[in-house]
């Protein structure tokens, strides 16, 4: 009877140890999945951030160019435009 109880306890212990091993494997699996997902989303965010920086640079360059063009036009051709308008008005 004592031998049978000992064997039952060994079987229960072995099953519990297998559950522990499976649980540890599952924890490692989920941790790895979390790291992979975090890396994936971080990479996507970095790509999007770089694209936003690039677009902001293009926008800044375009805006600067337009402002320079307006200033150059105003400074370079104001008197010419005035003469043209006066000429049209006189006709």
PDB file of C-alpha atoms in Angstrom:
ATOM      1  CA  UNK A   1       0.000   0.000   0.000  1.00  0.00           C
ATOM      2  CA  UNK A   2       2.794   2.397   0.881  1.00  0.00           C
ATOM      3  CA  UNK A   3       4.570   1.559  -2.381  1.00  0.00           C
ATOM      4  CA  UNK A   4       1.436   2.298  -4.376  1.00  0.00           C
ATOM      5  CA  UNK A   5       1.002   5.659  -2.614  1.00  0.00           C
ATOM      6  CA  UNK A   6       4.660   6.477  -3.346  1.00  0.00           C
ATOM      7  CA  UNK A   7       4.210   5.637  -7.058  1.00  0.00           C
ATOM      8  CA  UNK A   8       1.041   7.762  -7.230  1.00  0.00           C
ATOM      9  CA  UNK A   9       2.887  10.653  -5.626  1.00  0.00           C
ATOM     10  CA  UNK A  10       5.768  10.223  -8.113  1.00  0.00           C
ATOM     11  CA  UNK A  11       3.281  10.293 -11.021  1.00  0.00           C
ATOM     12  CA  UNK A  12       1.623  13.423  -9.608  1.00  0.00           C
ATOM     13  CA  UNK A  13       5.043  15.047  -9.131  1.00  0.00           C
ATOM     14  CA  UNK A  14       6.149  14.125 -12.673  1.00  0.00           C
ATOM     15  CA  UNK A  15       2.949  15.587 -14.146  1.00  0.00           C
ATOM     16  CA  UNK A  16       3.411  18.769 -12.098  1.00  0.00           C
ATOM     17  CA  UNK A  17       7.024  19.077 -13.280  1.00  0.00           C
ATOM     18  CA  UNK A  18       5.883  18.693 -16.909  1.00  0.00           C
ATOM     19  CA  UNK A  19       3.302  21.462 -16.390  1.00  0.00           C
ATOM     20  CA  UNK A  20       6.046  23.688 -14.943  1.00  0.00           C
ATOM     21  CA  UNK A  21       8.298  23.031 -17.950  1.00  0.00           C
ATOM     22  CA  UNK A  22       5.413  23.734 -20.347  1.00  0.00           C
ATOM     23  CA  UNK A  23       4.528  26.922 -18.467  1.00  0.00           C
ATOM     24  CA  UNK A  24       8.147  28.121 -18.597  1.00  0.00           C
ATOM     25  CA  UNK A  25       8.250  27.405 -22.339  1.00  0.00           C
ATOM     26  CA  UNK A  26       5.008  29.303 -22.816  1.00  0.00           C
ATOM     27  CA  UNK A  27       6.363  32.286 -20.864  1.00  0.00           C
ATOM     28  CA  UNK A  28       9.528  32.333 -23.004  1.00  0.00           C
ATOM     29  CA  UNK A  29       7.420  32.070 -26.162  1.00  0.00           C
ATOM     30  CA  UNK A  30       5.233  35.022 -25.152  1.00  0.00           C
ATOM     31  CA  UNK A  31       8.236  37.113 -24.142  1.00  0.00           C
ATOM     32  CA  UNK A  32       9.879  36.446 -27.510  1.00  0.00           C
ATOM     33  CA  UNK A  33       6.658  37.253 -29.351  1.00  0.00           C
ATOM     34  CA  UNK A  34       6.370  40.516 -27.403  1.00  0.00           C
ATOM     35  CA  UNK A  35       9.979  41.441 -28.295  1.00  0.00           C
ATOM     36  CA  UNK A  36       9.403  40.622 -31.962  1.00  0.00           C
ATOM     37  CA  UNK A  37       6.171  42.605 -32.109  1.00  0.00           C
ATOM     38  CA  UNK A  38       7.765  45.572 -30.329  1.00  0.00           C
ATOM     39  CA  UNK A  39      10.682  45.455 -32.776  1.00  0.00           C
ATOM     40  CA  UNK A  40       8.315  45.280 -35.726  1.00  0.00           C
ATOM     41  CA  UNK A  41       6.261  48.274 -34.616  1.00  0.00           C
ATOM     42  CA  UNK A  42       9.368  50.221 -33.640  1.00  0.00           C
ATOM     43  CA  UNK A  43      10.758  49.671 -37.138  1.00  0.00           C
ATOM     44  CA  UNK A  44       7.516  50.837 -38.730  1.00  0.00           C
ATOM     45  CA  UNK A  45       7.424  53.908 -36.493  1.00  0.00           C
ATOM     46  CA  UNK A  46      11.017  54.748 -37.386  1.00  0.00           C
ATOM     47  CA  UNK A  47      10.223  54.469 -41.102  1.00  0.00           C
ATOM     48  CA  UNK A  48       7.167  56.698 -40.700  1.00  0.00           C
ATOM     49  CA  UNK A  49       9.148  59.206 -38.606  1.00  0.00           C
ATOM     50  CA  UNK A  50      11.822  59.347 -41.302  1.00  0.00           C
ATOM     51  CA  UNK A  51       9.175  59.868 -43.992  1.00  0.00           C
ATOM     52  CA  UNK A  52       7.609  62.681 -41.934  1.00  0.00           C
ATOM     53  CA  UNK A  53      11.036  64.310 -41.479  1.00  0.00           C
ATOM     54  CA  UNK A  54      11.641  64.067 -45.217  1.00  0.00           C
ATOM     55  CA  UNK A  55       8.241  65.586 -46.047  1.00  0.00           C
ATOM     56  CA  UNK A  56       8.759  68.362 -43.490  1.00  0.00           C
ATOM     57  CA  UNK A  57      12.126  69.140 -45.072  1.00  0.00           C
ATOM     58  CA  UNK A  58      10.545  69.273 -48.521  1.00  0.00           C
ATOM     59  CA  UNK A  59       7.780  71.510 -47.210  1.00  0.00           C
ATOM     60  CA  UNK A  60      10.292  73.818 -45.548  1.00  0.00           C
ATOM     61  CA  UNK A  61      12.372  74.014 -48.713  1.00  0.00           C
ATOM     62  CA  UNK A  62       9.279  74.681 -50.822  1.00  0.00           C
ATOM     63  CA  UNK A  63       7.992  77.323 -48.406  1.00  0.00           C
ATOM     64  CA  UNK A  64      11.420  78.989 -48.211  1.00  0.00           C
ATOM     65  CA  UNK A  65      11.654  78.973 -51.998  1.00  0.00           C
ATOM     66  CA  UNK A  66       8.208  80.535 -52.350  1.00  0.00           C
ATOM     67  CA  UNK A  67       9.026  83.230 -49.803  1.00  0.00           C
ATOM     68  CA  UNK A  68      12.293  83.994 -51.576  1.00  0.00           C
ATOM     69  CA  UNK A  69      10.422  84.156 -54.867  1.00  0.00           C
ATOM     70  CA  UNK A  70       7.854  86.554 -53.440  1.00  0.00           C
ATOM     71  CA  UNK A  71      10.550  88.745 -51.927  1.00  0.00           C
ATOM     72  CA  UNK A  72      12.570  88.724 -55.132  1.00  0.00           C
ATOM     73  CA  UNK A  73       9.482  89.573 -57.139  1.00  0.00           C
ATOM     74  CA  UNK A  74       8.518  92.372 -54.794  1.00  0.00           C
ATOM     75  CA  UNK A  75      12.015  93.811 -54.646  1.00  0.00           C
ATOM     76  CA  UNK A  76      12.941  93.245 -58.288  1.00  0.00           C
ATOM     77  CA  UNK A  77       9.780  94.133 -60.149  1.00  0.00           C
ATOM     78  CA  UNK A  78       7.701  96.501 -58.054  1.00  0.00           C
ATOM     79  CA  UNK A  79       8.489  99.582 -60.141  1.00  0.00           C
ATOM     80  CA  UNK A  80       8.007  97.649 -63.378  1.00  0.00           C
ATOM     81  CA  UNK A  81       4.607  96.417 -62.234  1.00  0.00           C
ATOM     82  CA  UNK A  82       3.655  99.956 -61.263  1.00  0.00           C
ATOM     83  CA  UNK A  83       4.619 101.246 -64.694  1.00  0.00           C
ATOM     84  CA  UNK A  84       2.668  98.495 -66.400  1.00  0.00           C
ATOM     85  CA  UNK A  85      -0.426  99.202 -64.337  1.00  0.00           C
ATOM     86  CA  UNK A  86      -0.115 102.928 -64.966  1.00  0.00           C
ATOM     87  CA  UNK A  87       0.262 102.241 -68.687  1.00  0.00           C
ATOM     88  CA  UNK A  88      -2.865 100.092 -68.724  1.00  0.00           C
ATOM     89  CA  UNK A  89      -4.806 102.663 -66.768  1.00  0.00           C
ATOM     90  CA  UNK A  90      -3.732 105.423 -69.117  1.00  0.00           C
ATOM     91  CA  UNK A  91      -4.985 103.522 -72.201  1.00  0.00           C
TER      92      UNK A  91
END
